[in-house]
PDB file of C-alpha atoms in Angstrom:
ATOM      1  CA  LYS A   1     207.715  10.975  18.229  1.00  0.00           C
ATOM      2  CA  GLY A   2     208.179  13.908  15.870  1.00  0.00           C
ATOM      3  CA  ARG A   3     205.560  15.322  18.695  1.00  0.00           C
ATOM      4  CA  ASP A   4     207.495  14.942  21.246  1.00  0.00           C
ATOM      5  CA  VAL A   5     210.735  16.346  20.111  1.00  0.00           C
ATOM      6  CA  LEU A   6     208.053  19.787  18.968  1.00  0.00           C
ATOM      7  CA  ALA A   7     206.722  20.058  22.539  1.00  0.00           C
ATOM      8  CA  ASP A   8     210.259  19.699  24.751  1.00  0.00           C
ATOM      9  CA  GLU A   9     212.300  22.391  22.391  1.00  0.00           C
ATOM     10  CA  PHE A  10     209.012  24.200  21.661  1.00  0.00           C
ATOM     11  CA  HIS A  11     208.939  26.896  24.314  1.00  0.00           C
ATOM     12  CA  GLU A  12     212.570  27.669  23.054  1.00  0.00           C
ATOM     13  CA  LYS A  13     211.089  29.256  20.359  1.00  0.00           C
ATOM     14  CA  ASN A  14     208.456  30.611  21.625  1.00  0.00           C
ATOM     15  CA  GLN A  15     207.569  32.657  24.431  1.00  0.00           C
ATOM     16  CA  ILE A  16     204.119  34.199  25.623  1.00  0.00           C
ATOM     17  CA  LEU A  17     204.362  36.793  28.138  1.00  0.00           C
ATOM     18  CA  LEU A  18     199.970  37.917  29.677  1.00  0.00           C
ATOM     19  CA  ASN A  19     199.707  41.939  30.549  1.00  0.00           C
ATOM     20  CA  GLU A  20     196.193  41.553  31.172  1.00  0.00           C
ATOM     21  CA  MET A  21     194.626  38.469  33.488  1.00  0.00           C
ATOM     22  CA  HIS A  22     192.205  38.192  31.150  1.00  0.00           C
ATOM     23  CA  SER A  23     194.163  36.515  28.962  1.00  0.00           C
ATOM     24  CA  ALA A  24     194.932  33.980  30.586  1.00  0.00           C
ATOM     25  CA  LEU A  25     192.083  31.930  28.866  1.00  0.00           C
ATOM     26  CA  ALA A  26     195.452  30.485  25.842  1.00  0.00           C
ATOM     27  CA  ILE A  27     196.742  28.738  28.586  1.00  0.00           C
ATOM     28  CA  LEU A  28     193.797  26.689  28.666  1.00  0.00           C
ATOM     29  CA  GLU A  29     193.331  27.066  24.729  1.00  0.00           C
ATOM     30  CA  MET A  30     197.764  26.520  24.554  1.00  0.00           C
ATOM     31  CA  LEU A  31     196.671  22.402  26.840  1.00  0.00           C
ATOM     32  CA  ARG A  32     193.813  21.533  25.145  1.00  0.00           C
ATOM     33  CA  ILE A  33     195.905  21.820  21.710  1.00  0.00           C
ATOM     34  CA  LEU A  34     198.372  19.299  23.383  1.00  0.00           C
ATOM     35  CA  VAL A  35     196.550  17.629  25.133  1.00  0.00           C
ATOM     36  CA  ASP A  36     192.857  17.465  22.857  1.00  0.00           C
ATOM     37  CA  GLU A  37     194.003  17.601  19.495  1.00  0.00           C
ATOM     38  CA  GLU A  38     198.102  16.657  19.742  1.00  0.00           C
ATOM     39  CA  LYS A  39     197.433  14.021  22.375  1.00  0.00           C
ATOM     40  CA  LEU A  40     200.473  14.618  23.882  1.00  0.00           C
ATOM     41  CA  VAL A  41     200.589  13.717  27.721  1.00  0.00           C
ATOM     42  CA  TRP A  42     198.818  15.786  30.829  1.00  0.00           C
ATOM     43  CA  GLN A  43     202.659  16.059  32.109  1.00  0.00           C
ATOM     44  CA  GLN A  44     203.960  17.181  28.380  1.00  0.00           C
ATOM     45  CA  ALA A  45     201.284  19.122  27.609  1.00  0.00           C
ATOM     46  CA  TRP A  46     201.869  21.067  31.156  1.00  0.00           C
ATOM     47  CA  ASN A  47     205.282  21.567  30.874  1.00  0.00           C
ATOM     48  CA  THR A  48     205.159  22.992  27.880  1.00  0.00           C
ATOM     49  CA  THR A  49     202.633  25.460  27.821  1.00  0.00           C
ATOM     50  CA  HIS A  50     204.441  25.766  31.664  1.00  0.00           C
ATOM     51  CA  TYR A  51     207.497  27.150  30.118  1.00  0.00           C
ATOM     52  CA  THR A  52     206.328  29.225  27.363  1.00  0.00           C
ATOM     53  CA  PHE A  53     203.695  31.198  29.705  1.00  0.00           C
ATOM     54  CA  SER A  54     204.888  34.580  31.656  1.00  0.00           C
ATOM     55  CA  CYS A  55     202.733  37.059  32.996  1.00  0.00           C
ATOM     56  CA  ALA A  56     203.192  40.644  34.529  1.00  0.00           C
ATOM     57  CA  VAL A  57     201.461  42.402  37.384  1.00  0.00           C
ATOM     58  CA  TYR A  58     201.353  45.255  37.878  1.00  0.00           C
ATOM     59  CA  VAL A  59     198.965  45.996  39.831  1.00  0.00           C
ATOM     60  CA  ASN A  60     197.939  44.201  42.991  1.00  0.00           C
ATOM     61  CA  SER A  61     194.308  45.398  43.540  1.00  0.00           C
ATOM     62  CA  HIS A  62     190.995  42.992  43.182  1.00  0.00           C
ATOM     63  CA  HIS A  63     189.331  44.859  40.602  1.00  0.00           C
ATOM     64  CA  ASN A  64     192.285  44.585  38.691  1.00  0.00           C
ATOM     65  CA  LEU A  65     192.923  40.303  39.056  1.00  0.00           C
ATOM     66  CA  GLU A  66     190.084  39.752  36.800  1.00  0.00           C
ATOM     67  CA  LYS A  67     186.423  36.907  37.558  1.00  0.00           C
ATOM     68  CA  TRP A  68     184.207  35.266  35.917  1.00  0.00           C
ATOM     69  CA  PRO A  69     181.392  33.798  36.995  1.00  0.00           C
ATOM     70  CA  VAL A  70     181.669  29.687  36.785  1.00  0.00           C
ATOM     71  CA  GLN A  71     178.201  29.188  35.844  1.00  0.00           C
ATOM     72  CA  VAL A  72     179.585  31.315  32.360  1.00  0.00           C
ATOM     73  CA  PHE A  73     182.354  30.172  31.701  1.00  0.00           C
ATOM     74  CA  GLN A  74     181.045  26.101  32.285  1.00  0.00           C
ATOM     75  CA  LYS A  75     178.028  26.428  29.404  1.00  0.00           C
ATOM     76  CA  VAL A  76     180.663  28.623  27.443  1.00  0.00           C
ATOM     77  CA  LEU A  77     183.684  27.286  27.819  1.00  0.00           C
ATOM     78  CA  PRO A  78     182.939  24.054  28.660  1.00  0.00           C
ATOM     79  CA  ARG A  79     187.434  22.016  27.997  1.00  0.00           C
ATOM     80  CA  HIS A  80     188.740  24.868  29.512  1.00  0.00           C
ATOM     81  CA  PHE A  81     186.098  24.557  32.681  1.00  0.00           C
ATOM     82  CA  GLN A  82     186.913  21.037  33.136  1.00  0.00           C
ATOM     83  CA  LEU A  83     191.191  21.962  32.662  1.00  0.00           C
ATOM     84  CA  ILE A  84     190.249  24.249  35.550  1.00  0.00           C
ATOM     85  CA  GLN A  85     189.343  22.127  37.538  1.00  0.00           C
ATOM     86  CA  THR A  86     192.180  19.703  36.573  1.00  0.00           C
ATOM     87  CA  ILE A  87     194.497  22.608  37.348  1.00  0.00           C
ATOM     88  CA  ASP A  88     193.189  23.091  41.004  1.00  0.00           C
ATOM     89  CA  LYS A  89     192.663  19.818  41.892  1.00  0.00           C
ATOM     90  CA  LEU A  90     196.633  19.173  41.145  1.00  0.00           C
ATOM     91  CA  LEU A  91     197.053  23.044  42.889  1.00  0.00           C
ATOM     92  CA  VAL A  92     195.340  21.893  46.077  1.00  0.00           C
ATOM     93  CA  GLN A  93     197.661  18.034  46.340  1.00  0.00           C
ATOM     94  CA  GLN A  94     200.498  20.896  45.912  1.00  0.00           C
ATOM     95  CA  VAL A  95     199.783  23.407  48.566  1.00  0.00           C
ATOM     96  CA  SER A  96     198.996  20.069  51.603  1.00  0.00           C
ATOM     97  CA  LYS A  97     201.914  19.367  51.256  1.00  0.00           C
ATOM     98  CA  ALA A  98     204.262  22.127  51.369  1.00  0.00           C
ATOM     99  CA  PHE A  99     202.449  24.097  54.147  1.00  0.00           C
ATOM    100  CA  SER A 100     201.167  20.202  55.545  1.00  0.00           C
ATOM    101  CA  VAL A 101     203.700  21.261  58.187  1.00  0.00           C
ATOM    102  CA  SER A 102     204.310  24.964  58.752  1.00  0.00           C
ATOM    103  CA  CYS A 103     200.713  25.344  58.885  1.00  0.00           C
ATOM    104  CA  THR A 104     198.017  24.182  61.227  1.00  0.00           C
ATOM    105  CA  PRO A 105     194.828  22.610  59.357  1.00  0.00           C
ATOM    106  CA  ASP A 106     192.531  25.956  59.605  1.00  0.00           C
ATOM    107  CA  GLU A 107     195.475  27.473  57.968  1.00  0.00           C
ATOM    108  CA  LEU A 108     196.104  25.594  55.267  1.00  0.00           C
ATOM    109  CA  ARG A 109     192.246  25.805  55.003  1.00  0.00           C
ATOM    110  CA  GLN A 110     192.602  29.087  54.024  1.00  0.00           C
ATOM    111  CA  LYS A 111     195.234  29.775  52.378  1.00  0.00           C
ATOM    112  CA  ILE A 112     193.888  27.063  50.153  1.00  0.00           C
ATOM    113  CA  GLU A 113     190.265  29.229  49.553  1.00  0.00           C
ATOM    114  CA  LEU A 114     192.850  32.260  49.105  1.00  0.00           C
ATOM    115  CA  MET A 115     194.629  30.000  46.060  1.00  0.00           C
ATOM    116  CA  THR A 116     192.591  27.703  44.105  1.00  0.00           C
ATOM    117  CA  MET A 117     191.253  29.118  41.008  1.00  0.00           C
ATOM    118  CA  ILE A 118     187.325  28.475  41.557  1.00  0.00           C
ATOM    119  CA  ASP A 119     186.674  30.842  44.314  1.00  0.00           C
ATOM    120  CA  PRO A 120     184.551  28.938  46.684  1.00  0.00           C
ATOM    121  CA  LYS A 121     182.521  32.106  48.246  1.00  0.00           C
ATOM    122  CA  SER A 122     181.508  34.150  45.447  1.00  0.00           C
ATOM    123  CA  ASN A 123     181.482  31.080  42.867  1.00  0.00           C
ATOM    124  CA  MET A 124     183.891  33.343  40.663  1.00  0.00           C
ATOM    125  CA  ILE A 125     186.962  31.561  38.471  1.00  0.00           C
ATOM    126  CA  ARG A 126     189.827  34.056  39.382  1.00  0.00           C
ATOM    127  CA  LEU A 127     191.524  34.042  36.369  1.00  0.00           C
ATOM    128  CA  ALA A 128     194.811  35.421  37.957  1.00  0.00           C
ATOM    129  CA  ASN A 129     195.384  32.777  40.168  1.00  0.00           C
ATOM    130  CA  LEU A 130     195.465  30.958  36.964  1.00  0.00           C
ATOM    131  CA  CYS A 131     198.182  32.684  35.385  1.00  0.00           C
ATOM    132  CA  PHE A 132     200.613  32.320  39.217  1.00  0.00           C
ATOM    133  CA  VAL A 133     200.127  28.858  38.890  1.00  0.00           C
ATOM    134  CA  SER A 134     200.619  27.897  35.267  1.00  0.00           C
ATOM    135  CA  CYS A 135     202.802  30.777  34.233  1.00  0.00           C
ATOM    136  CA  ASN A 136     206.960  29.699  34.393  1.00  0.00           C
ATOM    137  CA  LYS A 137     207.738  32.641  35.100  1.00  0.00           C
ATOM    138  CA  ILE A 138     205.163  36.515  37.515  1.00  0.00           C
ATOM    139  CA  ILE A 139     207.270  40.383  36.669  1.00  0.00           C
ATOM    140  CA  PHE A 140     205.783  42.368  39.139  1.00  0.00           C
ATOM    141  CA  ALA A 141     206.558  45.341  40.943  1.00  0.00           C
ATOM    142  CA  LEU A 142     208.366  44.953  45.240  1.00  0.00           C
ATOM    143  CA  ALA A 143     206.018  47.212  45.754  1.00  0.00           C
ATOM    144  CA  VAL A 144     202.918  44.850  44.930  1.00  0.00           C
ATOM    145  CA  VAL A 145     203.428  42.190  46.727  1.00  0.00           C
ATOM    146  CA  ALA A 146     204.083  44.061  49.175  1.00  0.00           C
ATOM    147  CA  ASP A 147     201.124  46.329  49.306  1.00  0.00           C
ATOM    148  CA  PRO A 148     199.322  46.972  52.693  1.00  0.00           C
ATOM    149  CA  SER A 149     196.392  48.173  51.735  1.00  0.00           C
ATOM    150  CA  PRO A 150     192.434  46.745  51.988  1.00  0.00           C
ATOM    151  CA  GLY A 151     191.979  45.911  48.087  1.00  0.00           C
ATOM    152  CA  ALA A 152     195.555  44.966  47.797  1.00  0.00           C
ATOM    153  CA  SER A 153     195.006  41.271  46.647  1.00  0.00           C
ATOM    154  CA  GLN A 154     195.965  37.906  49.109  1.00  0.00           C
ATOM    155  CA  PRO A 155     196.158  35.440  46.967  1.00  0.00           C
ATOM    156  CA  LEU A 156     199.285  37.182  45.212  1.00  0.00           C
ATOM    157  CA  ARG A 157     201.571  37.106  48.157  1.00  0.00           C
ATOM    158  CA  GLU A 158     200.301  33.698  48.867  1.00  0.00           C
ATOM    159  CA  PHE A 159     201.131  32.312  45.580  1.00  0.00           C
ATOM    160  CA  TYR A 160     204.823  34.201  45.539  1.00  0.00           C
ATOM    161  CA  GLN A 161     205.501  32.551  49.442  1.00  0.00           C
ATOM    162  CA  PHE A 162     204.464  29.262  46.966  1.00  0.00           C
ATOM    163  CA  LEU A 163     206.289  29.930  44.085  1.00  0.00           C
ATOM    164  CA  ASN A 164     209.225  32.242  45.715  1.00  0.00           C
ATOM    165  CA  LYS A 165     211.544  31.385  42.821  1.00  0.00           C
ATOM    166  CA  SER A 166     209.283  32.351  39.874  1.00  0.00           C
ATOM    167  CA  PHE A 167     208.400  36.260  40.502  1.00  0.00           C
ATOM    168  CA  ILE A 168     211.002  38.048  38.946  1.00  0.00           C
ATOM    169  CA  LEU A 169     211.003  41.474  40.580  1.00  0.00           C
ATOM    170  CA  ILE A 170     211.668  44.892  37.817  1.00  0.00           C
ATOM    171  CA  GLU A 171     211.786  48.210  38.667  1.00  0.00           C
ATOM    172  CA  PRO A 172     209.754  50.845  36.883  1.00  0.00           C
ATOM    173  CA  GLY A 173     211.416  52.510  34.415  1.00  0.00           C
ATOM    174  CA  VAL A 174     214.405  49.802  33.880  1.00  0.00           C
ATOM    175  CA  ASN A 175     213.000  49.324  29.548  1.00  0.00           C
ATOM    176  CA  PRO A 176     212.584  53.224  28.719  1.00  0.00           C
ATOM    177  CA  ARG A 177     216.474  53.499  30.162  1.00  0.00           C
ATOM    178  CA  LYS A 178     217.962  50.269  28.347  1.00  0.00           C
ATOM    179  CA  TRP A 179     215.466  52.603  25.397  1.00  0.00           C
ATOM    180  CA  ILE A 180     217.908  55.627  25.672  1.00  0.00           C
ATOM    181  CA  HIS A 181     220.900  53.993  25.760  1.00  0.00           C
ATOM    182  CA  ASN A 182     220.274  51.875  22.309  1.00  0.00           C
ATOM    183  CA  CYS A 183     219.084  54.236  20.745  1.00  0.00           C
ATOM    184  CA  ASN A 184     220.665  58.261  21.625  1.00  0.00           C
ATOM    185  CA  ARG A 185     224.255  56.671  22.235  1.00  0.00           C
ATOM    186  CA  GLU A 186     225.035  60.304  21.903  1.00  0.00           C
ATOM    187  CA  LEU A 187     222.374  60.610  25.397  1.00  0.00           C
ATOM    188  CA  SER A 188     223.305  57.499  27.311  1.00  0.00           C
ATOM    189  CA  LYS A 189     227.118  59.245  27.049  1.00  0.00           C
ATOM    190  CA  LEU A 190     225.932  61.713  28.314  1.00  0.00           C
ATOM    191  CA  ILE A 191     224.359  59.726  31.310  1.00  0.00           C
ATOM    192  CA  THR A 192     227.432  57.501  31.928  1.00  0.00           C
ATOM    193  CA  GLU A 193     229.966  60.924  32.572  1.00  0.00           C
ATOM    194  CA  GLN A 194     227.988  61.954  34.971  1.00  0.00           C
ATOM    195  CA  ILE A 195     226.842  58.756  36.366  1.00  0.00           C
ATOM    196  CA  GLU A 196     230.709  56.631  36.034  1.00  0.00           C
ATOM    197  CA  ASP A 197     229.133  53.499  36.104  1.00  0.00           C
ATOM    198  CA  GLU A 198     226.983  53.157  33.331  1.00  0.00           C
ATOM    199  CA  SER A 199     225.987  50.060  33.638  1.00  0.00           C
ATOM    200  CA  GLU A 200     224.092  51.074  37.290  1.00  0.00           C
ATOM    201  CA  TRP A 201     222.843  54.033  35.713  1.00  0.00           C
ATOM    202  CA  LEU A 202     221.060  51.202  33.996  1.00  0.00           C
ATOM    203  CA  THR A 203     219.525  49.304  36.336  1.00  0.00           C
ATOM    204  CA  HIS A 204     219.136  51.430  39.223  1.00  0.00           C
ATOM    205  CA  LEU A 205     216.739  54.221  38.303  1.00  0.00           C
ATOM    206  CA  GLN A 206     217.190  56.746  41.596  1.00  0.00           C
ATOM    207  CA  LEU A 207     220.722  57.800  40.555  1.00  0.00           C
ATOM    208  CA  LEU A 208     219.145  59.817  38.175  1.00  0.00           C
ATOM    209  CA  ARG A 209     218.328  62.104  40.990  1.00  0.00           C
ATOM    210  CA  PRO A 210     220.651  64.315  41.068  1.00  0.00           C
ATOM    211  CA  LEU A 211     220.406  65.180  37.327  1.00  0.00           C
ATOM    212  CA  ILE A 212     216.932  66.925  37.900  1.00  0.00           C
ATOM    213  CA  ALA A 213     216.951  69.526  36.699  1.00  0.00           C
TER     214      ALA A 213
END
């Protein structure tokens, strides 16, 4: 019972943000600990992990969405590979159920191929896909998902369609502006006098454009 309470409350006191896709290994390790060592049932271990982790995507490109060869991963981290297979199986079931009506069989097959963690064509493990399906929040800039360039990641757009509520849009520069507001109140006051609405310039970068000398 103590372990159940700990698992249910864990995410309330612990939050982990992944800024690099190879960090997704931490998701698998937490699952392994909860299932193998703490003896939690799968659903409870998954929920605890899911609500603990978030990830951030700053660049939408195949080169930035890390992949590992299945053969290497399976040899070095066999238990973690088993967990990937379990997550992959559950993901396929959920995607099939969600799009069985709106997609043709061929479209659904292509969608699943893009979203699974194990790329059936290259036999590579897509750690980015593991992040997208495992994290409760995916922080991104709109340009990342909207990027039409050939190097942009179609899997990310598929997950955006599938898990839209998990994605949190951020505007570049929000944190620096909040930092200025908290650390330099005189400068913040001066800017506010020019903008007339403090809350607006803190969240809308374009309002500072008239202040450019």
